[in-house]
Coordinates of C-alpha atoms in Angstrom, one line a residue:
Chain A
M138 CA 0.0 0.0 0.0
G139 CA 2.9 2.3 0.9
I140 CA 4.5 1.9 -2.6
L141 CA 1.0 2.6 -4.2
L142 CA 0.8 5.9 -2.1
A143 CA 4.2 7.1 -2.7
G144 CA 3.5 6.5 -6.5
G145 CA 0.4 8.5 -6.4
F146 CA 2.2 11.2 -4.3
Y147 CA 5.1 11.6 -6.7
F148 CA 2.8 11.4 -9.8
A149 CA 0.5 14.1 -8.3
V150 CA 3.3 16.4 -7.4
L151 CA 4.8 15.8 -11.0
V152 CA 1.4 16.8 -12.6
F153 CA 0.8 19.6 -10.4
L154 CA 4.4 21.2 -11.1
G155 CA 4.1 20.4 -14.8
G156 CA 0.7 22.3 -14.8
G157 CA 2.4 25.2 -13.3
V158 CA 5.3 25.3 -15.7
S159 CA 2.9 24.8 -18.7
R160 CA 1.0 27.7 -17.7
F161 CA 4.0 29.8 -17.1
L162 CA 5.3 28.8 -20.7
I163 CA 1.7 30.0 -22.2
L164 CA 2.1 33.3 -20.3
W165 CA 5.7 33.7 -21.3
K166 CA 4.9 33.0 -25.0
T167 CA 2.0 35.6 -25.1
Y168 CA 3.8 38.3 -23.1
G169 CA 4.6 41.4 -25.1
L170 CA 3.1 40.0 -28.3
D171 CA 1.3 42.8 -30.4
K172 CA -2.3 42.4 -29.8
A173 CA -5.3 44.6 -29.6
V174 CA -5.1 45.3 -25.7
P175 CA -7.8 47.9 -24.8
V176 CA -6.7 51.3 -23.5
R177 CA -7.4 52.0 -19.9
G178 CA -7.8 55.3 -18.1
A179 CA -4.8 57.3 -16.9
K180 CA -3.1 55.7 -13.9
S181 CA -4.2 57.0 -10.6
S182 CA -2.2 58.6 -7.7
P183 CA -0.2 56.7 -5.4
G184 CA -3.0 57.2 -2.8
T185 CA -5.6 55.9 -4.8
Q186 CA -3.4 53.2 -6.0
A187 CA -2.8 52.3 -2.4
K188 CA -6.8 52.4 -1.8
T189 CA -7.2 50.2 -4.9
I190 CA -4.8 47.5 -3.4
C191 CA -6.6 47.6 -0.2
K192 CA -9.9 47.0 -2.0
A193 CA -8.4 44.2 -3.9
L194 CA -7.1 42.6 -0.6
G195 CA -10.6 42.9 0.6
D196 CA -12.0 41.1 -2.5
T197 CA -9.3 38.5 -2.0
F198 CA -9.7 37.7 1.7
F199 CA -13.3 38.5 2.2
F200 CA -15.0 37.8 -1.1
A201 CA -16.3 41.4 -1.2
R202 CA -17.5 41.0 -5.1
L203 CA -19.4 37.8 -4.0
I204 CA -21.3 39.7 -1.2
R205 CA -22.3 42.2 -3.8
T206 CA -24.1 39.7 -6.0
N207 CA -25.0 36.9 -3.7
D208 CA -25.0 37.5 0.0
V209 CA -27.0 34.4 0.7
L210 CA -24.0 32.1 -0.7
W211 CA -21.2 34.4 0.6
P212 CA -21.1 32.9 4.2
G213 CA -20.8 29.4 3.2
E214 CA -18.2 30.3 0.6
W215 CA -16.1 32.4 2.9
I216 CA -16.2 29.9 5.8
F217 CA -15.4 27.1 3.6
H218 CA -12.3 28.8 2.0
V219 CA -11.2 30.0 5.5
S220 CA -11.7 26.5 7.0
F221 CA -9.9 25.0 4.0
V222 CA -6.9 27.1 4.5
L223 CA -6.8 26.5 8.3
V224 CA -7.0 22.8 7.6
V225 CA -4.2 22.9 5.1
L226 CA -2.0 24.9 7.5
R227 CA -2.9 22.3 10.3
H228 CA -1.7 19.7 7.8
A229 CA 1.7 21.5 7.4
R230 CA 2.9 19.8 10.6
F231 CA 3.2 16.5 8.6
F232 CA 5.4 18.1 6.3
L233 CA 7.8 20.0 8.5
A234 CA 10.2 18.9 11.1
P235 CA 10.5 20.5 13.5
V236 CA 7.1 22.3 13.3
P237 CA 7.3 26.0 13.2
G238 CA 5.7 28.0 16.2
C239 CA 3.1 29.6 14.0
I240 CA 1.9 26.3 12.6
A241 CA 1.8 24.7 16.1
F242 CA -0.2 28.0 17.1
L243 CA -2.7 27.3 14.5
Q244 CA -3.5 23.7 15.4
P245 CA -6.4 24.4 17.7
A246 CA -8.2 26.6 15.0
G247 CA -7.2 23.9 12.3
I248 CA -8.9 21.4 14.3
I249 CA -12.1 23.3 14.7
A250 CA -11.9 24.3 11.0
G251 CA -11.9 20.5 10.1
Y252 CA -15.2 20.2 11.8
V253 CA -16.6 23.4 10.4
L254 CA -15.4 22.5 6.7
P255 CA -18.1 19.9 5.7
F256 CA -20.9 21.9 7.2
A257 CA -19.9 24.9 4.9
L258 CA -19.9 22.5 2.1
I259 CA -23.4 21.3 2.8
Y260 CA -24.5 24.9 3.2
I261 CA -23.0 25.9 -0.2
L262 CA -24.6 22.7 -1.8
V263 CA -28.1 23.4 -0.2
V264 CA -28.0 27.1 -1.5
K265 CA -27.0 26.2 -5.0
L266 CA -29.0 23.0 -5.4
I267 CA -32.1 23.5 -3.3
I268 CA -32.6 27.3 -2.8
E269 CA -31.3 28.9 -5.7
K270 CA -31.5 25.9 -8.1
R271 CA -29.1 27.6 -10.5
Y272 CA -26.2 26.8 -12.6
F273 CA -23.8 24.3 -10.7
S274 CA -20.8 23.2 -12.8
T275 CA -19.9 19.7 -12.8
Y276 CA -16.4 20.3 -12.1
N277 CA -17.3 22.3 -8.9
F278 CA -19.7 19.4 -7.8
F279 CA -16.8 16.9 -8.3
L280 CA -14.5 19.2 -6.5
L281 CA -16.8 19.7 -3.6
S282 CA -17.5 16.1 -3.3
L283 CA -13.9 15.4 -3.3
I284 CA -13.2 17.9 -0.5
F285 CA -16.3 16.7 1.5
S286 CA -15.0 13.1 1.3
A287 CA -11.4 14.1 2.3
S288 CA -12.8 16.1 5.1
L289 CA -15.0 13.3 6.4
T290 CA -12.3 10.6 6.2
G291 CA -9.9 13.2 8.1
I292 CA -12.8 13.7 10.9
L293 CA -13.1 9.9 11.1
M294 CA -9.5 9.4 11.5
R295 CA -9.5 11.7 14.3
T296 CA -12.4 10.5 16.1
L297 CA -13.8 7.0 15.6
L298 CA -11.1 5.3 13.8
K299 CA -7.9 6.8 15.1
T300 CA -4.8 6.7 13.1
D301 CA -1.3 6.9 14.2
S302 CA -0.4 10.5 13.3
A303 CA 3.3 10.0 14.2
A304 CA 3.3 7.1 11.7
A305 CA 1.8 9.3 9.2
K306 CA 4.3 12.0 9.7
V307 CA 7.2 9.5 9.3
F308 CA 5.6 8.4 6.0
I309 CA 5.1 11.7 4.5
L310 CA 8.6 13.0 5.7
G311 CA 9.9 9.7 4.0
L312 CA 8.2 10.7 0.9
L313 CA 9.7 14.1 0.9
G314 CA 13.1 12.9 1.5
F315 CA 12.8 10.2 -1.1
R316 CA 13.2 7.4 1.8
L317 CA 10.1 5.5 1.7
Q318 CA 8.7 4.5 5.0
A319 CA 5.7 2.3 5.9
A320 CA 2.3 3.9 5.5
P321 CA 0.1 3.9 8.8
G322 CA -2.2 0.8 8.9
G323 CA -5.8 0.8 8.1
G324 CA -7.7 1.7 4.9
L325 CA -8.8 5.0 6.1
F326 CA -5.4 6.8 5.9
A327 CA -4.8 5.4 2.4
A328 CA -8.5 6.6 1.4
H329 CA -7.8 10.1 2.9
F330 CA -4.4 10.3 1.4
M331 CA -5.7 9.2 -2.2
L332 CA -8.5 11.7 -1.8
V333 CA -6.0 14.7 -1.1
L334 CA -3.8 13.5 -4.0
A335 CA -6.9 13.6 -6.3
L336 CA -7.4 17.2 -5.0
V337 CA -3.9 18.1 -5.8
L338 CA -4.3 16.8 -9.3
Y339 CA -7.5 18.9 -9.7
L340 CA -6.6 21.8 -7.9
P341 CA -8.6 24.9 -9.3
S342 CA -6.3 27.3 -10.9
H343 CA -8.3 30.3 -9.4
L344 CA -6.6 29.9 -6.3
F345 CA -3.3 31.3 -7.9
T346 CA -4.7 33.7 -10.5
A347 CA -7.8 35.1 -8.8
P348 CA -5.8 37.6 -6.6
F349 CA -4.2 39.1 -9.7
T350 CA -7.6 39.4 -11.7
L351 CA -9.2 41.0 -8.6
L352 CA -6.5 43.5 -8.4
E353 CA -6.9 44.1 -12.0
A354 CA -10.6 44.6 -11.7
R355 CA -10.2 47.2 -9.0
A356 CA -7.6 49.1 -11.1
R357 CA -9.7 49.0 -14.2
E358 CA -12.7 50.1 -12.0
E359 CA -10.7 53.2 -10.7
E360 CA -9.2 53.9 -14.3
L361 CA -12.6 53.8 -15.9
K362 CA -13.4 57.1 -14.0
R363 CA -10.7 58.7 -16.3
I364 CA -11.0 56.9 -19.5
I365 CA -13.1 59.4 -21.2
H366 CA -13.7 62.1 -18.4
E367 CA -11.3 64.9 -17.7
E368 CA -8.7 64.8 -15.3
Chain B
M881 CA -6.0 25.7 -39.7
K882 CA -5.4 22.5 -37.6
N883 CA -7.2 22.1 -34.6
R884 CA -3.8 21.2 -32.7
N885 CA -2.5 24.8 -33.2
S886 CA -2.3 27.2 -30.1
F887 CA -5.5 28.7 -28.8
T888 CA -3.8 31.5 -27.0
S889 CA -2.2 33.5 -29.8
C890 CA -5.1 36.0 -29.8
L891 CA -5.0 36.6 -26.1
S892 CA -2.9 38.9 -23.8
P893 CA -1.4 37.4 -20.6
R894 CA -4.1 39.1 -18.6
Q895 CA -6.8 37.4 -20.5
I896 CA -5.0 34.0 -20.1
M897 CA -5.0 34.7 -16.4
E898 CA -8.7 35.6 -16.4
L899 CA -9.6 32.2 -18.1
D900 CA -7.6 30.5 -15.5
A901 CA -9.2 32.6 -12.7
C902 CA -12.9 31.6 -13.5
T903 CA -14.3 29.7 -10.5
Q904 CA -17.3 28.4 -12.5
C905 CA -19.4 29.7 -9.6
G906 CA -22.2 30.7 -12.1
E907 CA -22.9 34.2 -10.5
C908 CA -22.5 35.5 -14.0
L909 CA -25.6 33.9 -15.1
R910 CA -27.6 35.9 -13.0
N911 CA -28.0 38.9 -15.0
C912 CA -26.7 37.5 -18.4
P913 CA -29.4 38.7 -21.0
V914 CA -28.9 35.6 -23.3
Q915 CA -29.6 33.5 -20.2
E916 CA -32.5 35.4 -19.4
V917 CA -34.3 34.7 -22.8
T918 CA -32.7 31.2 -23.6
G919 CA -32.2 29.6 -20.1
N920 CA -29.4 27.4 -21.7
P921 CA -26.5 27.1 -19.3
S922 CA -24.3 25.1 -22.0
I923 CA -23.8 28.7 -23.6
S924 CA -23.2 30.5 -20.5
P925 CA -19.9 32.4 -19.7
P926 CA -18.4 29.8 -17.3
E927 CA -19.3 26.9 -19.9
K928 CA -17.6 29.0 -22.5
I929 CA -14.4 29.3 -20.3
R930 CA -14.3 25.8 -19.3
I931 CA -14.5 24.6 -23.0
F932 CA -11.8 27.2 -24.0
R933 CA -9.6 26.0 -21.1
E934 CA -10.1 22.5 -22.5
F935 CA -8.8 23.6 -25.9
I936 CA -5.8 25.3 -24.3
R937 CA -5.1 22.2 -22.3
A938 CA -5.4 19.9 -25.4
T939 CA -3.0 21.9 -27.3
E940 CA -0.6 23.3 -24.8
G941 CA -1.2 21.3 -21.6
V942 CA 1.2 19.0 -19.7
K943 CA 0.1 16.0 -21.7
A944 CA 0.1 17.7 -25.0
R945 CA 3.7 19.1 -24.4
L946 CA 4.9 15.5 -23.5
F947 CA 3.0 13.5 -26.0
G948 CA 1.9 16.0 -28.6
A949 CA -1.3 17.9 -29.1
G950 CA -4.5 16.0 -29.4
D951 CA -7.1 16.8 -32.0
I952 CA -10.1 18.8 -31.0
D953 CA -13.7 17.4 -31.9
R954 CA -14.9 19.8 -34.7
T955 CA -18.5 19.7 -33.3
L956 CA -17.1 20.9 -30.0
L957 CA -15.3 23.7 -31.8
E958 CA -18.6 24.7 -33.7
D959 CA -20.6 24.5 -30.6
F960 CA -18.3 26.8 -28.8
T961 CA -18.2 29.3 -31.8
K962 CA -21.9 29.4 -31.8
A963 CA -21.9 30.0 -28.0
V964 CA -19.3 32.6 -28.3
Y965 CA -21.2 34.6 -31.1
E966 CA -24.6 34.2 -29.4
C967 CA -23.3 36.4 -26.6
T968 CA -24.3 40.1 -26.7
T969 CA -20.9 41.0 -25.3
C970 CA -22.7 43.5 -22.9
G971 CA -20.3 42.6 -20.0
A972 CA -23.1 42.1 -17.5
C973 CA -21.2 38.8 -16.6
G974 CA -18.1 40.6 -15.9
Q975 CA -19.8 43.1 -13.7
D976 CA -21.1 40.1 -11.4
C977 CA -18.0 38.1 -11.8
S978 CA -16.7 37.2 -8.3
V979 CA -13.1 37.2 -9.4
G980 CA -13.4 40.3 -11.9
I981 CA -12.9 39.0 -15.3
F982 CA -13.1 41.8 -18.1
T983 CA -15.6 39.8 -20.3
Q984 CA -16.5 42.7 -22.4
R985 CA -13.1 42.4 -24.1
L986 CA -12.6 38.7 -23.4
W987 CA -15.4 37.6 -25.7
P988 CA -14.3 39.6 -28.7
M989 CA -10.7 38.2 -28.5
L990 CA -12.2 34.5 -28.3
R991 CA -14.2 35.2 -31.3
N992 CA -11.1 36.7 -32.9
E993 CA -9.5 33.2 -32.2
M994 CA -12.5 31.5 -33.9
V995 CA -12.1 33.6 -36.9
R996 CA -8.4 32.8 -37.1
R997 CA -9.4 29.3 -37.3
G998 CA -12.1 29.8 -40.0
L999 CA -15.0 29.0 -37.7
G1000 CA -16.2 32.5 -37.2
P1001 CA -18.1 34.8 -37.8
L1002 CA -21.5 33.5 -38.1
G1003 CA -24.1 34.2 -40.9
A1004 CA -24.5 37.9 -42.0
Q1005 CA -21.7 39.0 -39.8
A1006 CA -19.2 37.4 -42.4
N1007 CA -20.3 39.9 -45.2
M1008 CA -19.3 43.0 -43.0
P1009 CA -15.6 43.3 -44.1
E1010 CA -16.6 43.2 -47.8
A1011 CA -19.3 45.6 -47.1
V1012 CA -17.0 48.0 -45.2
R1013 CA -14.5 47.5 -48.1
N1014 CA -16.8 48.4 -50.9
T1015 CA -19.1 51.0 -49.2
G1016 CA -17.5 52.1 -46.2
N1017 CA -20.3 50.9 -43.8
P1018 CA -21.3 47.3 -42.6
Y1019 CA -24.8 47.8 -44.1
S1020 CA -23.6 48.1 -47.7
R1021 CA -25.5 51.3 -48.2
A1022 CA -24.5 54.0 -50.6
A1023 CA -22.4 56.9 -49.2
A1024 CA -24.9 59.3 -50.7
E1025 CA -27.5 58.0 -48.3
R1026 CA -25.3 58.5 -45.4
F1027 CA -26.2 62.0 -44.4
A1028 CA -28.8 63.3 -47.0
P1029 CA -32.1 61.7 -45.6
W1030 CA -31.7 63.0 -42.0
R1031 CA -29.1 66.0 -41.9
P1032 CA -31.0 69.3 -41.5
D1033 CA -29.8 72.4 -43.2
I1034 CA -27.4 73.8 -40.7
R1035 CA -23.9 75.1 -41.0
I1036 CA -21.1 72.4 -40.8
A1037 CA -17.8 74.2 -40.6
A1038 CA -15.0 73.1 -43.1
R1039 CA -12.4 73.0 -40.3
S1040 CA -13.0 73.3 -36.5
D1041 CA -11.7 72.1 -33.1
I1042 CA -14.7 70.0 -32.7
A1043 CA -15.9 67.3 -35.2
Y1044 CA -18.9 65.2 -35.0
Y1045 CA -19.0 61.5 -36.1
A1046 CA -22.5 60.2 -36.9
G1047 CA -21.6 56.5 -37.1
C1048 CA -23.1 53.9 -39.6
T1049 CA -25.8 52.7 -37.4
G1050 CA -27.0 56.3 -36.5
A1051 CA -26.7 57.5 -40.2
Y1052 CA -28.5 54.5 -41.6
E1053 CA -30.5 52.6 -38.9
A1054 CA -31.5 55.3 -36.4
Q1055 CA -31.7 58.7 -38.1
P1056 CA -33.8 60.7 -35.7
M1057 CA -30.8 60.1 -33.2
A1058 CA -28.2 61.5 -35.6
R1059 CA -30.6 64.4 -36.7
G1060 CA -31.0 65.2 -32.9
D1061 CA -27.2 65.3 -32.2
V1062 CA -26.7 67.8 -35.1
L1063 CA -29.6 69.9 -34.1
V1064 CA -28.4 70.1 -30.5
L1065 CA -24.8 70.8 -31.6
D1066 CA -26.2 73.6 -33.8
A1067 CA -28.1 75.0 -30.9
I1068 CA -25.1 75.1 -28.7
G1069 CA -23.6 77.4 -31.2
E1070 CA -19.9 76.1 -31.2
P1071 CA -18.9 75.5 -34.7
F1072 CA -18.2 71.9 -35.7
T1073 CA -17.0 69.9 -38.6
M1074 CA -18.0 66.7 -40.1
L1075 CA -16.1 64.5 -42.7
S1076 CA -17.7 64.1 -46.1
A1077 CA -20.1 61.1 -46.4
E1078 CA -17.3 59.3 -48.5
E1079 CA -14.7 60.0 -45.8
E1080 CA -16.9 59.1 -42.9
V1081 CA -16.4 55.2 -42.9
C1082 CA -17.2 52.6 -40.3
C1083 CA -15.2 53.2 -37.0
G1084 CA -14.4 49.4 -36.9
F1085 CA -16.4 48.3 -34.1
P1086 CA -18.5 45.8 -35.9
L1087 CA -15.5 44.1 -37.4
F1088 CA -13.8 44.2 -33.9
I1089 CA -16.7 42.9 -31.9
T1090 CA -17.1 40.0 -34.6
G1091 CA -13.4 39.0 -34.2
Q1092 CA -12.5 40.1 -37.7
H1093 CA -9.5 42.5 -37.2
D1094 CA -7.7 42.4 -40.5
M1095 CA -9.0 45.7 -41.9
L1096 CA -9.0 47.5 -38.4
G1097 CA -5.6 49.2 -38.7
D1098 CA -6.3 50.8 -42.0
L1099 CA -9.9 51.8 -41.2
V1100 CA -8.6 53.5 -38.0
R1101 CA -5.7 55.3 -39.5
R1102 CA -7.8 56.4 -42.5
L1103 CA -10.3 58.1 -39.9
V1104 CA -7.8 59.5 -37.6
C1105 CA -5.8 61.1 -40.6
A1106 CA -9.0 62.5 -42.0
Y1107 CA -9.9 64.2 -38.9
Q1108 CA -6.3 65.3 -38.3
G1109 CA -6.6 66.9 -41.6
K1110 CA -9.5 69.0 -40.2
G1111 CA -7.5 70.3 -37.4
I1112 CA -9.8 69.0 -34.7
K1113 CA -9.1 68.5 -31.0
T1114 CA -12.2 66.9 -29.9
L1115 CA -14.3 64.2 -31.6
L1116 CA -17.8 63.9 -30.6
C1117 CA -19.9 60.8 -31.3
S1118 CA -23.3 59.6 -29.8
C1119 CA -22.9 56.1 -30.6
P1120 CA -21.8 54.2 -27.5
C1121 CA -20.3 51.2 -29.5
C1122 CA -18.2 53.8 -31.7
V1123 CA -17.1 55.8 -28.5
N1124 CA -16.1 52.7 -26.6
F1125 CA -14.1 51.5 -29.5
M1126 CA -12.6 55.0 -30.3
T1127 CA -11.7 55.4 -26.7
R1128 CA -10.3 52.0 -25.8
D1129 CA -9.1 50.5 -29.0
W1130 CA -8.2 53.1 -31.6
R1131 CA -4.9 53.8 -30.1
P1132 CA -3.5 50.3 -30.4
F1133 CA -4.8 50.0 -33.9
Y1134 CA -3.7 53.5 -35.0
G1135 CA -0.4 52.8 -33.5
G1136 CA 0.0 55.5 -30.9
P1137 CA -1.9 58.3 -28.9
L1138 CA -4.7 59.9 -30.9
P1139 CA -4.2 63.4 -31.9
F1140 CA -7.4 64.5 -30.6
R1141 CA -9.7 63.4 -27.5
V1142 CA -12.9 61.5 -28.1
R1143 CA -16.0 62.5 -26.0
H1144 CA -19.6 61.3 -25.9
I1145 CA -22.2 63.8 -27.1
T1146 CA -23.8 63.9 -23.6
Q1147 CA -20.6 64.8 -22.0
F1148 CA -20.5 67.8 -24.4
V1149 CA -24.0 68.9 -23.7
A1150 CA -23.9 68.6 -19.9
D1151 CA -20.8 70.7 -20.1
A1152 CA -22.6 73.2 -22.2
L1153 CA -25.6 73.2 -19.7
G1154 CA -23.1 73.9 -17.1
R1155 CA -21.5 76.9 -18.7
G1156 CA -24.9 78.2 -19.6
R1157 CA -24.3 77.9 -23.5
I1158 CA -27.7 76.3 -23.9
A1159 CA -30.7 76.1 -21.6
V1160 CA -34.1 74.4 -22.1
K1161 CA -37.0 76.6 -21.6
K1162 CA -39.9 74.4 -23.2
E1163 CA -41.5 72.3 -20.6
L1164 CA -42.2 68.6 -21.0
K1165 CA -44.5 67.1 -18.6
E1166 CA -43.6 63.6 -19.0
R1167 CA -42.4 60.6 -17.3
V1168 CA -39.3 59.1 -19.1
I1169 CA -37.2 56.2 -18.2
Y1170 CA -33.5 56.1 -19.4
H1171 CA -31.8 52.9 -20.7
D1172 CA -27.9 53.0 -20.0
P1173 CA -26.4 51.4 -23.1
C1174 CA -23.8 48.8 -22.0
Y1175 CA -20.9 50.1 -24.0
L1176 CA -21.5 53.5 -22.4
S1177 CA -22.0 52.8 -18.7
R1178 CA -20.1 49.6 -18.2
G1179 CA -17.9 50.4 -21.1
V1180 CA -16.6 53.9 -20.5
G1181 CA -18.3 55.0 -17.3
I1182 CA -20.7 57.6 -18.9
I1183 CA -23.6 57.3 -16.5
E1184 CA -24.3 60.7 -14.9
E1185 CA -24.1 63.0 -18.1
P1186 CA -27.2 61.5 -19.8
R1187 CA -29.2 62.1 -16.5
I1188 CA -27.9 65.6 -16.3
V1189 CA -29.2 66.3 -19.8
L1190 CA -32.6 64.8 -19.2
R1191 CA -32.8 66.5 -15.9
S1192 CA -32.3 69.8 -17.5
I1193 CA -35.5 69.6 -19.2
P1194 CA -38.2 71.2 -17.2
G1195 CA -41.3 69.1 -16.1
I1196 CA -39.4 65.9 -17.0
E1197 CA -39.8 63.1 -14.4
L1198 CA -36.7 60.7 -14.7
L1199 CA -37.5 57.0 -13.8
E1200 CA -34.9 54.3 -13.4
F1201 CA -34.8 50.6 -14.5
S1202 CA -34.2 48.3 -11.7
R1203 CA -31.1 47.6 -13.4
H1204 CA -29.3 50.7 -14.3
G1205 CA -26.0 52.4 -14.5
M1206 CA -23.1 49.9 -14.3
N1207 CA -25.7 47.2 -13.9
S1208 CA -27.8 48.0 -16.8
R1209 CA -29.5 45.3 -18.9
C1210 CA -28.5 44.7 -22.6
C1211 CA -31.1 45.8 -25.1
G1212 CA -30.4 42.6 -27.1
A1213 CA -28.5 44.4 -29.9
G1214 CA -25.2 44.0 -28.6
G1215 CA -22.0 42.1 -30.0
A1216 CA -23.7 42.0 -33.5
A1217 CA -25.6 39.0 -32.2
R1218 CA -28.7 40.6 -33.5
K1219 CA -27.6 39.8 -37.0
V1220 CA -27.6 36.2 -36.4
F1221 CA -29.7 35.6 -33.1
H1222 CA -32.7 37.8 -34.0
E1223 CA -35.1 35.9 -31.9
N1224 CA -33.0 36.4 -28.7
A1225 CA -32.3 40.0 -29.6
V1226 CA -36.2 40.8 -29.8
A1227 CA -36.8 38.7 -26.6
I1228 CA -34.2 40.7 -24.7
G1229 CA -35.3 44.2 -26.1
R1230 CA -39.0 43.2 -24.8
L1231 CA -37.7 42.7 -21.4
T1232 CA -36.6 46.6 -21.5
I1233 CA -39.9 47.6 -23.2
D1234 CA -42.0 45.6 -20.6
E1235 CA -40.2 47.0 -17.6
A1236 CA -40.6 50.5 -18.8
V1237 CA -44.3 50.0 -19.5
D1238 CA -44.8 48.5 -15.9
K1239 CA -42.9 51.5 -14.5
K1240 CA -45.7 53.6 -16.2
A1241 CA -43.2 55.6 -18.2
D1242 CA -44.5 57.8 -21.1
K1243 CA -41.3 57.4 -23.1
L1244 CA -38.4 55.0 -23.2
I1245 CA -35.3 56.9 -23.7
L1246 CA -32.4 55.4 -25.5
G1247 CA -29.0 56.4 -26.2
C1248 CA -27.4 53.9 -28.7
P1249 CA -28.4 53.5 -32.4
A1250 CA -28.2 49.7 -32.2
C1251 CA -30.7 49.7 -29.2
Y1252 CA -32.8 52.2 -30.9
A1253 CA -33.1 50.0 -34.2
K1254 CA -33.4 46.7 -32.3
V1255 CA -35.8 47.8 -29.6
N1256 CA -38.1 49.6 -32.1
E1257 CA -38.2 46.1 -34.0
A1258 CA -38.9 44.3 -30.7
M1259 CA -41.9 46.7 -30.2
Q1260 CA -43.5 45.2 -33.3
G1261 CA -46.1 42.7 -32.2
N1262 CA -45.1 43.3 -28.5
E1263 CA -48.2 43.3 -26.2
K1264 CA -47.0 46.2 -24.2
Q1265 CA -46.2 49.4 -26.3
I1266 CA -44.3 52.5 -25.5
R1267 CA -42.9 55.5 -27.4
I1268 CA -39.0 55.1 -28.0
V1269 CA -37.1 58.3 -28.3
D1270 CA -33.4 59.0 -28.5
I1271 CA -32.1 61.2 -25.8
M1272 CA -30.9 63.8 -28.3
E1273 CA -34.0 63.5 -30.2
L1274 CA -35.9 64.3 -27.1
F1275 CA -33.4 67.1 -26.2
A1276 CA -33.6 68.7 -29.5
A1277 CA -37.5 68.6 -29.5
A1278 CA -37.4 70.4 -25.9
L1279 CA -35.0 73.2 -27.5
R1280 CA -37.4 74.0 -30.2

């Protein structure tokens, strides 16, 4: 089982990094080519630029644009994303030795987030599928199902069918150091690990690009005031 | 063109990032006019982005780089092309986008890619380049008919600081609008010039928006040089599509900064009202509702000036649509989709008409020749009826 999980781990990491390199190459290729790039308004003053950055940070960390369009969905989406980040940070202890103080500090919050996460996902599904009955992409449904399953297996490992977390850490550090170690016993760890690897394979690209487009959108909004109006 | 070739050569790095940033959340469907009348999510913004990402992945993804690009199913390409051309490019999806994608400019560039591959444009849109080449306008109408049917007998200066561009849709399809423009300019009293009917050719917007960019450089340079020859400092235009294209896109196609500034006519009139160059004395006791054209409000941020102009008319009660300003609803005519998806355009236009009637407005005020032509068409056979007037047509009438 350990070899299978290790193979899956290296495959997922390679695909993830390959995807990143591939995207970088596409951007590199298009950079500076002569295209019809629309003109925007004059650049704003440094003070206004600072405000624009603050607004974009608000959009990134508080999903301010989503509040504007869907305040019912917003709590679920925001709590889900915050919980997800906390859970990921909590899991960093498996990849780091010694564990940095900040990661250790976040452990209690990470545990709570681990329990909140599936409820946030249920909320999103209820809003999308039952209350609003609107478009729900197959990809997002797949992704949420994947995270929900990973989250449930994680909770089970912590509560009912406890897994040896020390053995899990040894296994993961072994993977990182290319010195394979035995995986913790029981199928639950394997299931959880595979689900997370699948998540790495299907990780949505917006996690990396949305902050840039949000900043762009705020800058565009600001420059719109000067595109045709007098200074 | 082989379907294995790159799908990103028409896009800027920003647009590639935007494609990657789409979360498929579907918030953009909320105010999409095409969704309102078709209810077909397979042609929705997130689905178009998802499919286009598949095209990029198939040709430039990790697997394609390692093992060679795969062929893309022709039917999928054709379905995507239809979806991207069914859009009115109004940009409401971008306004609602939770990650701020600039869709009003993304869709035309995806269309450009489909044209490059020989899949677009669709139907009558394909005739436009030849029509513009032969007649100077996308309607294949004679230059002699451009101004003669509507231009009143007023003094047009040979040279002036100010020039007025009527635009093809205004001149041929929405003549009361172009007539209103020149009557108001004449009333303001500042001398203005115009190009001759032969010189005033298409601004390039219909070709740009349908992804047919080959002629744009020549067309834009031809117009800019002609206006430069007239020694102008300000170019006035009332067509939102022309104004948007002139402001945002003429510079890259011209190859440098324009030798004059572009202004929407309502900016000029609002300024003249502010400076006391013009005043309306005639009272119009009417309830009017103003429709913000997408390319004017979302496109270049002209929202307040039309309202200043309307409020300057004594007795006017100005009503607002539930969606107005930056959130305005498309009239259905946008993106040249009306030339192919006529039924959608009429159904969308009727949404605007019905809301105006429900709000008990006496007149529906439009500010775009494409809206003017299409909403008038949508009125035919519609249960609810309302008088449609262009903003400058109304203002000119109030000046009389």
